[in-house]
PDB file of C-alpha atoms in Angstrom:
ATOM      1  CA  MET F   9     -13.029  11.228  -2.815  1.00 39.00           C
ATOM      2  CA  PRO F  10     -13.363   9.189   0.423  1.00 45.00           C
ATOM      3  CA  ALA F  11     -11.521  11.425   2.904  1.00 48.00           C
ATOM      4  CA  MET F  12     -13.909  10.171   5.948  1.00 52.00           C
ATOM      5  CA  GLY F  13     -16.955  10.266   4.159  1.00 53.00           C
ATOM      6  CA  LYS F  14     -16.865   6.935   2.479  1.00 58.00           C
ATOM      7  CA  SER F  15     -13.624   5.390   4.195  1.00 76.00           C
ATOM      8  CA  TRP F  16     -15.458   5.639   7.705  1.00 87.00           C
ATOM      9  CA  ALA F  17     -16.019   1.820   7.664  1.00 90.00           C
ATOM     10  CA  ILE F  18     -11.988   1.164   7.366  1.00 92.00           C
ATOM     11  CA  ALA F  19     -11.960   3.584  10.009  1.00 93.00           C
ATOM     12  CA  VAL F  20     -14.663   1.407  12.425  1.00 95.00           C
ATOM     13  CA  ILE F  21     -11.975  -1.571  11.315  1.00 95.00           C
ATOM     14  CA  PHE F  22      -9.270  -0.184  12.709  1.00 96.00           C
ATOM     15  CA  ALA F  23     -11.346   0.474  15.667  1.00 96.00           C
ATOM     16  CA  LEU F  24     -12.655  -2.773  16.282  1.00 97.00           C
ATOM     17  CA  ALA F  25      -8.626  -3.928  16.559  1.00 96.00           C
ATOM     18  CA  GLY F  26      -8.141  -1.163  19.085  1.00 96.00           C
ATOM     19  CA  PHE F  27     -10.893  -2.263  20.810  1.00 97.00           C
ATOM     20  CA  GLY F  28     -10.053  -5.821  21.032  1.00 97.00           C
ATOM     21  CA  LEU F  29      -6.430  -5.079  22.158  1.00 96.00           C
ATOM     22  CA  SER F  30      -7.756  -2.664  25.126  1.00 96.00           C
ATOM     23  CA  THR F  31     -10.180  -5.662  25.991  1.00 96.00           C
ATOM     24  CA  TRP F  32      -6.868  -7.887  26.278  1.00 96.00           C
ATOM     25  CA  LEU F  33      -4.383  -5.084  27.871  1.00 94.00           C
ATOM     26  CA  SER F  34      -6.869  -3.600  30.433  1.00 93.00           C
ATOM     27  CA  ARG F  35      -7.255  -6.572  31.963  1.00 94.00           C
ATOM     28  CA  LEU F  36      -3.986  -7.827  31.625  1.00 94.00           C
ATOM     29  CA  SER F  37      -3.416  -7.191  35.730  1.00 91.00           C
ATOM     30  CA  ASP F  38      -6.207  -9.405  36.453  1.00 93.00           C
ATOM     31  CA  PHE F  39      -5.190 -12.530  34.930  1.00 95.00           C
ATOM     32  CA  ALA F  40      -2.004 -12.134  36.722  1.00 93.00           C
ATOM     33  CA  VAL F  41      -4.181 -11.551  39.973  1.00 92.00           C
ATOM     34  CA  HIS F  42      -6.503 -14.672  39.004  1.00 93.00           C
ATOM     35  CA  LEU F  43      -4.041 -16.931  37.812  1.00 94.00           C
ATOM     36  CA  ASP F  44      -1.173 -16.306  40.177  1.00 94.00           C
ATOM     37  CA  LEU F  45       1.300 -14.898  37.589  1.00 93.00           C
ATOM     38  CA  ASP F  46       4.704 -13.451  38.536  1.00 92.00           C
ATOM     39  CA  THR F  47       6.324 -10.670  36.634  1.00 91.00           C
ATOM     40  CA  SER F  48       8.226 -13.227  34.644  1.00 93.00           C
ATOM     41  CA  ASP F  49       5.439 -15.316  33.921  1.00 94.00           C
ATOM     42  CA  VAL F  50       3.457 -11.887  31.957  1.00 94.00           C
ATOM     43  CA  GLY F  51       6.581 -11.419  30.130  1.00 94.00           C
ATOM     44  CA  VAL F  52       6.303 -15.049  28.459  1.00 95.00           C
ATOM     45  CA  VAL F  53       2.723 -14.025  27.807  1.00 96.00           C
ATOM     46  CA  LEU F  54       3.580 -10.742  25.963  1.00 95.00           C
ATOM     47  CA  VAL F  55       6.166 -12.848  24.400  1.00 95.00           C
ATOM     48  CA  PHE F  56       3.635 -15.329  23.055  1.00 96.00           C
ATOM     49  CA  GLN F  57       1.376 -12.565  21.758  1.00 95.00           C
ATOM     50  CA  GLU F  58       4.349 -10.537  19.812  1.00 93.00           C
ATOM     51  CA  PHE F  59       5.850 -13.710  18.476  1.00 95.00           C
ATOM     52  CA  PHE F  60       2.574 -15.630  16.884  1.00 96.00           C
ATOM     53  CA  GLY F  61       1.151 -11.718  16.039  1.00 94.00           C
ATOM     54  CA  LEU F  62       4.970 -11.394  13.759  1.00 91.00           C
ATOM     55  CA  MET F  63       4.647 -14.578  12.485  1.00 92.00           C
ATOM     56  CA  ALA F  64       0.869 -13.903  11.003  1.00 92.00           C
ATOM     57  CA  MET F  65       1.758 -10.619   9.770  1.00 90.00           C
ATOM     58  CA  GLN F  66       4.580 -11.978   7.591  1.00 85.00           C
ATOM     59  CA  ALA F  67       2.239 -14.933   6.303  1.00 84.00           C
ATOM     60  CA  LEU F  68      -0.357 -12.489   5.312  1.00 83.00           C
ATOM     61  CA  SER F  69       1.575 -10.109   3.823  1.00 77.00           C
ATOM     62  CA  TRP F  70       2.568 -12.843   1.348  1.00 75.00           C
ATOM     63  CA  PHE F  71      -0.990 -13.811   0.457  1.00 74.00           C
ATOM     64  CA  ILE F  72      -2.233  -9.916   0.688  1.00 71.00           C
ATOM     65  CA  THR F  73      -1.269  -8.958  -2.785  1.00 63.00           C
ATOM     66  CA  ARG F  74      -2.925 -12.247  -4.505  1.00 63.00           C
ATOM     67  CA  LYS F  75      -6.239 -11.446  -3.126  1.00 59.00           C
ATOM     68  CA  SER F  76      -9.322  -9.171  -2.442  1.00 55.00           C
ATOM     69  CA  HIS F  77      -8.170  -6.652   0.451  1.00 57.00           C
ATOM     70  CA  VAL F  78     -11.777  -6.767   1.176  1.00 60.00           C
ATOM     71  CA  ARG F  79     -11.918 -10.553   1.690  1.00 77.00           C
ATOM     72  CA  TYR F  80      -9.269 -10.444   3.723  1.00 82.00           C
ATOM     73  CA  THR F  81     -10.163  -7.612   6.226  1.00 87.00           C
ATOM     74  CA  LEU F  82     -13.336  -9.772   6.824  1.00 88.00           C
ATOM     75  CA  TYR F  83     -12.127 -13.086   7.352  1.00 91.00           C
ATOM     76  CA  SER F  84      -9.346 -11.294  10.222  1.00 93.00           C
ATOM     77  CA  SER F  85     -11.869  -9.272  11.737  1.00 94.00           C
ATOM     78  CA  LEU F  86     -14.456 -12.283  12.382  1.00 95.00           C
ATOM     79  CA  PHE F  87     -11.476 -14.419  13.648  1.00 96.00           C
ATOM     80  CA  PHE F  88      -9.830 -11.888  15.540  1.00 97.00           C
ATOM     81  CA  GLY F  89     -13.478 -11.665  17.154  1.00 96.00           C
ATOM     82  CA  LEU F  90     -13.128 -15.229  17.605  1.00 97.00           C
ATOM     83  CA  ALA F  91      -9.691 -14.730  18.932  1.00 97.00           C
ATOM     84  CA  VAL F  92     -10.648 -12.150  21.627  1.00 97.00           C
ATOM     85  CA  CYS F  93     -12.620 -14.608  23.211  1.00 96.00           C
ATOM     86  CA  MET F  94      -9.724 -16.824  24.061  1.00 97.00           C
ATOM     87  CA  PRO F  95      -7.789 -15.392  26.973  1.00 96.00           C
ATOM     88  CA  GLY F  96     -11.160 -15.551  28.953  1.00 94.00           C
ATOM     89  CA  LEU F  97     -10.837 -19.042  28.887  1.00 95.00           C
ATOM     90  CA  ALA F  98      -7.834 -19.641  30.087  1.00 95.00           C
ATOM     91  CA  LEU F  99      -7.572 -21.683  33.489  1.00 94.00           C
ATOM     92  CA  GLY F 100      -3.742 -21.300  34.057  1.00 95.00           C
ATOM     93  CA  PHE F 101      -0.365 -20.306  32.589  1.00 96.00           C
ATOM     94  CA  PRO F 102      -0.091 -22.777  29.828  1.00 96.00           C
ATOM     95  CA  SER F 103      -3.472 -22.620  28.131  1.00 96.00           C
ATOM     96  CA  LEU F 104      -3.505 -18.517  28.864  1.00 97.00           C
ATOM     97  CA  CYS F 105       0.025 -18.578  26.691  1.00 96.00           C
ATOM     98  CA  MET F 106      -2.226 -20.893  24.020  1.00 97.00           C
ATOM     99  CA  ALA F 107      -4.988 -18.587  23.994  1.00 97.00           C
ATOM    100  CA  VAL F 108      -2.644 -15.499  23.812  1.00 97.00           C
ATOM    101  CA  ALA F 109      -0.859 -17.110  20.851  1.00 97.00           C
ATOM    102  CA  ILE F 110      -4.444 -17.180  19.463  1.00 97.00           C
ATOM    103  CA  PHE F 111      -5.045 -13.828  20.270  1.00 97.00           C
ATOM    104  CA  GLY F 112      -1.596 -12.397  18.533  1.00 96.00           C
ATOM    105  CA  THR F 113      -2.379 -14.528  15.528  1.00 96.00           C
ATOM    106  CA  GLY F 114      -5.377 -12.887  15.328  1.00 96.00           C
ATOM    107  CA  TYR F 115      -4.393  -8.829  16.028  1.00 96.00           C
ATOM    108  CA  GLY F 116      -1.612  -9.877  13.896  1.00 95.00           C
ATOM    109  CA  ALA F 117      -3.449 -10.661  10.825  1.00 93.00           C
ATOM    110  CA  LEU F 118      -6.318  -7.980  11.193  1.00 94.00           C
ATOM    111  CA  ASP F 119      -2.987  -5.339  11.602  1.00 94.00           C
ATOM    112  CA  ILE F 120      -1.698  -6.441   8.016  1.00 92.00           C
ATOM    113  CA  SER F 121      -5.293  -6.509   6.255  1.00 90.00           C
ATOM    114  CA  MET F 122      -7.071  -3.112   7.693  1.00 92.00           C
ATOM    115  CA  ASN F 123      -3.498  -1.356   7.094  1.00 91.00           C
ATOM    116  CA  SER F 124      -3.262  -2.694   3.724  1.00 87.00           C
ATOM    117  CA  ARG F 125      -6.659  -1.955   2.925  1.00 87.00           C
ATOM    118  CA  ALA F 126      -6.299   1.723   4.026  1.00 88.00           C
ATOM    119  CA  ASP F 127      -2.943   2.144   2.008  1.00 86.00           C
ATOM    120  CA  SER F 128      -4.994   1.108  -0.985  1.00 83.00           C
ATOM    121  CA  ILE F 129      -7.892   3.536  -0.566  1.00 85.00           C
ATOM    122  CA  GLU F 130      -5.149   6.420  -0.080  1.00 84.00           C
ATOM    123  CA  LYS F 131      -3.751   5.355  -3.254  1.00 82.00           C
ATOM    124  CA  HIS F 132      -6.898   4.735  -5.640  1.00 78.00           C
ATOM    125  CA  TYR F 133      -8.850   7.792  -4.332  1.00 81.00           C
ATOM    126  CA  HIS F 134      -5.603  10.377  -3.642  1.00 77.00           C
ATOM    127  CA  THR F 135      -6.367  10.998  -0.286  1.00 80.00           C
ATOM    128  CA  ARG F 136      -4.887  10.759   3.460  1.00 79.00           C
ATOM    129  CA  VAL F 137      -7.170   8.657   5.946  1.00 84.00           C
ATOM    130  CA  ILE F 138      -4.347   6.399   7.436  1.00 85.00           C
ATOM    131  CA  GLY F 139      -3.872   8.782  10.052  1.00 83.00           C
ATOM    132  CA  ASN F 140      -7.452   9.279  11.193  1.00 86.00           C
ATOM    133  CA  CYS F 141      -7.245   5.087  10.720  1.00 90.00           C
ATOM    134  CA  HIS F 142      -5.240   5.379  13.542  1.00 90.00           C
ATOM    135  CA  ALA F 143      -6.923   7.608  15.284  1.00 91.00           C
ATOM    136  CA  PHE F 144     -10.075   5.614  15.393  1.00 94.00           C
ATOM    137  CA  PHE F 145      -7.854   2.923  16.780  1.00 94.00           C
ATOM    138  CA  ARG F 146      -7.185   4.522  19.531  1.00 93.00           C
ATOM    139  CA  LEU F 147     -10.673   5.327  20.150  1.00 94.00           C
ATOM    140  CA  GLY F 148     -11.338   1.855  20.119  1.00 95.00           C
ATOM    141  CA  GLY F 149      -8.836   1.363  22.437  1.00 94.00           C
ATOM    142  CA  LEU F 150     -10.534   3.975  24.851  1.00 95.00           C
ATOM    143  CA  ALA F 151     -13.923   2.121  24.496  1.00 96.00           C
ATOM    144  CA  GLY F 152     -12.458  -1.150  25.340  1.00 95.00           C
ATOM    145  CA  ALA F 153     -10.759   0.167  28.554  1.00 95.00           C
ATOM    146  CA  LEU F 154     -13.867   1.709  29.736  1.00 95.00           C
ATOM    147  CA  LEU F 155     -15.997  -1.121  29.052  1.00 96.00           C
ATOM    148  CA  SER F 156     -13.442  -3.126  31.253  1.00 95.00           C
ATOM    149  CA  ALA F 157     -13.859  -0.480  33.954  1.00 94.00           C
ATOM    150  CA  GLY F 158     -17.397  -0.476  33.763  1.00 95.00           C
ATOM    151  CA  LEU F 159     -17.423  -4.295  34.001  1.00 96.00           C
ATOM    152  CA  ILE F 160     -14.905  -4.442  36.860  1.00 94.00           C
ATOM    153  CA  GLU F 161     -17.013  -2.235  38.801  1.00 93.00           C
ATOM    154  CA  ILE F 162     -20.038  -5.022  38.468  1.00 94.00           C
ATOM    155  CA  SER F 163     -18.152  -7.756  39.024  1.00 91.00           C
ATOM    156  CA  ALA F 164     -18.143  -9.277  35.444  1.00 93.00           C
ATOM    157  CA  PRO F 165     -16.317 -12.659  35.055  1.00 94.00           C
ATOM    158  CA  LEU F 166     -13.645 -12.505  32.534  1.00 94.00           C
ATOM    159  CA  TRP F 167     -15.006 -15.089  30.650  1.00 95.00           C
ATOM    160  CA  GLN F 168     -18.433 -12.775  30.019  1.00 96.00           C
ATOM    161  CA  HIS F 169     -16.272  -9.634  29.238  1.00 97.00           C
ATOM    162  CA  PHE F 170     -14.299 -11.567  26.608  1.00 97.00           C
ATOM    163  CA  LEU F 171     -16.876 -13.335  24.909  1.00 97.00           C
ATOM    164  CA  LEU F 172     -19.226  -9.854  24.999  1.00 97.00           C
ATOM    165  CA  ALA F 173     -15.791  -8.151  23.512  1.00 97.00           C
ATOM    166  CA  GLY F 174     -15.393 -11.073  20.769  1.00 97.00           C
ATOM    167  CA  LEU F 175     -18.775 -10.944  19.623  1.00 97.00           C
ATOM    168  CA  LEU F 176     -19.147  -7.273  19.086  1.00 97.00           C
ATOM    169  CA  ILE F 177     -15.993  -7.157  16.901  1.00 97.00           C
ATOM    170  CA  ALA F 178     -17.379  -9.976  15.122  1.00 96.00           C
ATOM    171  CA  THR F 179     -20.820  -8.754  14.568  1.00 96.00           C
ATOM    172  CA  THR F 180     -19.667  -4.928  13.620  1.00 96.00           C
ATOM    173  CA  ALA F 181     -17.109  -6.293  11.034  1.00 94.00           C
ATOM    174  CA  LEU F 182     -20.058  -8.189   9.805  1.00 92.00           C
ATOM    175  CA  PHE F 183     -21.951  -5.027   9.154  1.00 92.00           C
ATOM    176  CA  VAL F 184     -19.359  -2.951   8.014  1.00 91.00           C
ATOM    177  CA  TRP F 185     -17.176  -4.904   5.431  1.00 84.00           C
ATOM    178  CA  LYS F 186     -19.710  -4.508   2.577  1.00 82.00           C
ATOM    179  CA  ARG F 187     -19.370  -0.806   3.225  1.00 86.00           C
ATOM    180  CA  LEU F 188     -15.732  -0.309   2.648  1.00 85.00           C
ATOM    181  CA  PRO F 189     -14.629   1.974  -0.287  1.00 81.00           C
ATOM    182  CA  PRO F 190     -13.900  -0.243  -3.821  1.00 76.00           C
ATOM    183  CA  VAL F 191     -10.486  -0.568  -4.963  1.00 74.00           C
ATOM    184  CA  PRO F 192      -8.738  -2.487  -7.918  1.00 67.00           C
ATOM    185  CA  LEU F 193      -7.605  -5.778  -6.666  1.00 62.00           C
ATOM    186  CA  GLN F 194      -3.957  -5.990  -7.322  1.00 59.00           C
ATOM    187  CA  ASN F 195      -2.486  -9.923  -8.494  1.00 54.00           C
ATOM    188  CA  ARG F 196       1.036  -8.920  -8.016  1.00 53.00           C
ATOM    189  CA  GLN F 197       2.937 -12.136  -8.459  1.00 54.00           C
ATOM    190  CA  THR F 198       5.948 -11.004  -5.869  1.00 55.00           C
ATOM    191  CA  ARG F 199       8.535 -13.375  -4.701  1.00 58.00           C
ATOM    192  CA  PHE F 200       7.950 -13.231  -0.784  1.00 56.00           C
ATOM    193  CA  ARG F 201      11.623 -13.054   1.272  1.00 64.00           C
ATOM    194  CA  LEU F 202      12.458 -11.665   4.563  1.00 65.00           C
ATOM    195  CA  SER F 203      15.129  -8.795   3.943  1.00 72.00           C
ATOM    196  CA  LEU F 204      16.842  -5.788   6.013  1.00 77.00           C
ATOM    197  CA  PRO F 205      15.904  -2.322   4.861  1.00 80.00           C
ATOM    198  CA  ASN F 206      18.222  -0.799   2.919  1.00 83.00           C
ATOM    199  CA  ARG F 207      20.449   2.416   4.183  1.00 82.00           C
ATOM    200  CA  THR F 208      17.353   4.735   3.213  1.00 84.00           C
ATOM    201  CA  LEU F 209      14.514   2.997   5.338  1.00 84.00           C
ATOM    202  CA  MET F 210      17.034   2.132   8.337  1.00 88.00           C
ATOM    203  CA  PRO F 211      16.889   5.562   9.784  1.00 87.00           C
ATOM    204  CA  LEU F 212      12.855   5.763   9.838  1.00 86.00           C
ATOM    205  CA  CYS F 213      12.785   1.932  11.133  1.00 86.00           C
ATOM    206  CA  LEU F 214      14.938   2.883  14.121  1.00 90.00           C
ATOM    207  CA  VAL F 215      12.342   5.713  15.009  1.00 89.00           C
ATOM    208  CA  ALA F 216       9.635   3.242  14.473  1.00 85.00           C
ATOM    209  CA  VAL F 217      11.256   0.529  16.713  1.00 88.00           C
ATOM    210  CA  CYS F 218      11.888   3.375  19.722  1.00 90.00           C
ATOM    211  CA  VAL F 219       8.534   4.450  19.330  1.00 87.00           C
ATOM    212  CA  THR F 220       6.883   0.783  19.364  1.00 85.00           C
ATOM    213  CA  ILE F 221       9.444   0.370  22.740  1.00 88.00           C
ATOM    214  CA  VAL F 222       7.752   3.318  24.400  1.00 87.00           C
ATOM    215  CA  GLU F 223       4.485   2.672  23.137  1.00 84.00           C
ATOM    216  CA  GLY F 224       4.664  -0.959  24.143  1.00 85.00           C
ATOM    217  CA  GLY F 225       5.885  -0.621  27.249  1.00 85.00           C
ATOM    218  CA  MET F 226       3.187   1.792  28.375  1.00 84.00           C
ATOM    219  CA  ALA F 227       0.246  -0.449  27.088  1.00 85.00           C
ATOM    220  CA  ASP F 228       1.476  -3.617  28.193  1.00 86.00           C
ATOM    221  CA  TRP F 229       2.954  -2.922  31.580  1.00 87.00           C
ATOM    222  CA  ALA F 230       1.077   0.112  32.819  1.00 86.00           C
ATOM    223  CA  GLY F 231      -2.141  -1.639  34.676  1.00 86.00           C
ATOM    224  CA  LEU F 232       0.563  -3.614  36.037  1.00 87.00           C
ATOM    225  CA  TYR F 233       2.502  -1.248  37.818  1.00 89.00           C
ATOM    226  CA  VAL F 234      -0.099   0.726  38.984  1.00 90.00           C
ATOM    227  CA  ARG F 235      -1.695  -2.699  40.612  1.00 88.00           C
ATOM    228  CA  GLN F 236       1.467  -4.370  41.904  1.00 85.00           C
ATOM    229  CA  GLU F 237       3.451  -0.896  42.975  1.00 86.00           C
ATOM    230  CA  LEU F 238       1.066   1.347  43.373  1.00 89.00           C
ATOM    231  CA  GLY F 239      -1.613  -0.636  45.177  1.00 86.00           C
ATOM    232  CA  ALA F 240      -4.397   0.415  42.904  1.00 88.00           C
ATOM    233  CA  ASP F 241      -7.681  -1.778  42.094  1.00 91.00           C
ATOM    234  CA  ALA F 242      -8.596  -3.276  38.622  1.00 90.00           C
ATOM    235  CA  ARG F 243     -10.575  -0.647  37.865  1.00 91.00           C
ATOM    236  CA  THR F 244      -8.206   2.169  38.144  1.00 92.00           C
ATOM    237  CA  ALA F 245      -5.863   0.005  36.086  1.00 90.00           C
ATOM    238  CA  ALA F 246      -8.138  -0.301  33.758  1.00 91.00           C
ATOM    239  CA  LEU F 247      -8.822   3.633  33.631  1.00 92.00           C
ATOM    240  CA  CYS F 248      -5.011   4.264  33.087  1.00 91.00           C
ATOM    241  CA  TYR F 249      -5.240   2.108  30.046  1.00 91.00           C
ATOM    242  CA  ALA F 250      -8.447   4.604  28.981  1.00 92.00           C
ATOM    243  CA  LEU F 251      -6.174   7.655  29.714  1.00 91.00           C
ATOM    244  CA  PHE F 252      -3.228   6.550  27.830  1.00 90.00           C
ATOM    245  CA  SER F 253      -5.652   5.595  24.440  1.00 90.00           C
ATOM    246  CA  ALA F 254      -7.348   8.966  25.008  1.00 89.00           C
ATOM    247  CA  GLY F 255      -3.985  10.632  24.548  1.00 87.00           C
ATOM    248  CA  MET F 256      -3.053   8.738  22.112  1.00 87.00           C
ATOM    249  CA  PHE F 257      -6.018   9.393  19.770  1.00 89.00           C
ATOM    250  CA  LEU F 258      -5.418  12.675  20.575  1.00 85.00           C
ATOM    251  CA  GLY F 259      -2.432  12.932  19.420  1.00 81.00           C
ATOM    252  CA  ARG F 260      -3.257  11.280  16.015  1.00 79.00           C
ATOM    253  CA  LEU F 261      -6.436  12.842  15.546  1.00 78.00           C
ATOM    254  CA  GLY F 262      -5.046  15.986  13.896  1.00 71.00           C
ATOM    255  CA  SER F 263      -2.297  13.944  12.223  1.00 68.00           C
ATOM    256  CA  GLU F 264      -3.594  14.125   8.327  1.00 64.00           C
ATOM    257  CA  ARG F 265      -3.634  17.813   9.145  1.00 70.00           C
ATOM    258  CA  VAL F 266      -0.352  18.302   9.937  1.00 68.00           C
ATOM    259  CA  ILE F 267       0.775  16.235   7.226  1.00 66.00           C
ATOM    260  CA  GLY F 268      -0.884  18.280   4.900  1.00 64.00           C
ATOM    261  CA  ARG F 269       0.349  21.571   6.084  1.00 69.00           C
ATOM    262  CA  LEU F 270       4.234  20.667   6.494  1.00 64.00           C
ATOM    263  CA  GLY F 271       4.348  17.502   3.754  1.00 63.00           C
ATOM    264  CA  ALA F 272       5.168  13.753   4.993  1.00 60.00           C
ATOM    265  CA  PRO F 273       9.502  14.374   4.846  1.00 60.00           C
ATOM    266  CA  ARG F 274       8.751  16.896   7.405  1.00 55.00           C
TER     267      ARG F 274
END
């Protein structure tokens, strides 16, 4: 039974995803300043991120039932490490949109593969790990934001920061992936199609949409708000994301115990 013993490896993958996302979002206000982007430009950039992330999720959802979760988790982690480097190479608004499209694709693919792997671990070992994995996601976000604040303090260029983050993600993924708990390969030849949730799932989906809007609004726009509206510097903007991640980490840390005590429906 892995719990957080054997399953520490999948928790680390979640932390890497949070670390990469935090690297981008905690420096988003810097891109707005350095590339002279207005609010509408930033909104378009974020649309590129979310659209290509959604497309990657849908594509990988079809493949994930036909091959090993371990393999896709490795490939998506390595691709995400490469994708994290891309925004740091942007020279203007068009190139930033292209870079963020690659970033969103990498993040979307990793999001599906790691959650699918965690779900398989839960089912195979009859244990709960997803709540703790999502806590580690935010722990990685905290680490990424603190690294951003530290590199801002020493005036490290954006390209160096993002290259360092991408290398850390890729090398750590290579170390971790063979240590993922084994689960049986499921070859389910299901027909892939998009559909609306049924009446049972619709209320839960609406709750998820509301939570995502609030969480996404805070994560995506808080740094820009404190810099443009409150006059804070880049380091303070990064530390704001760190505080946000810390709060999310604490909120998710005890989720498995709460679910175990009250039951998932409650």
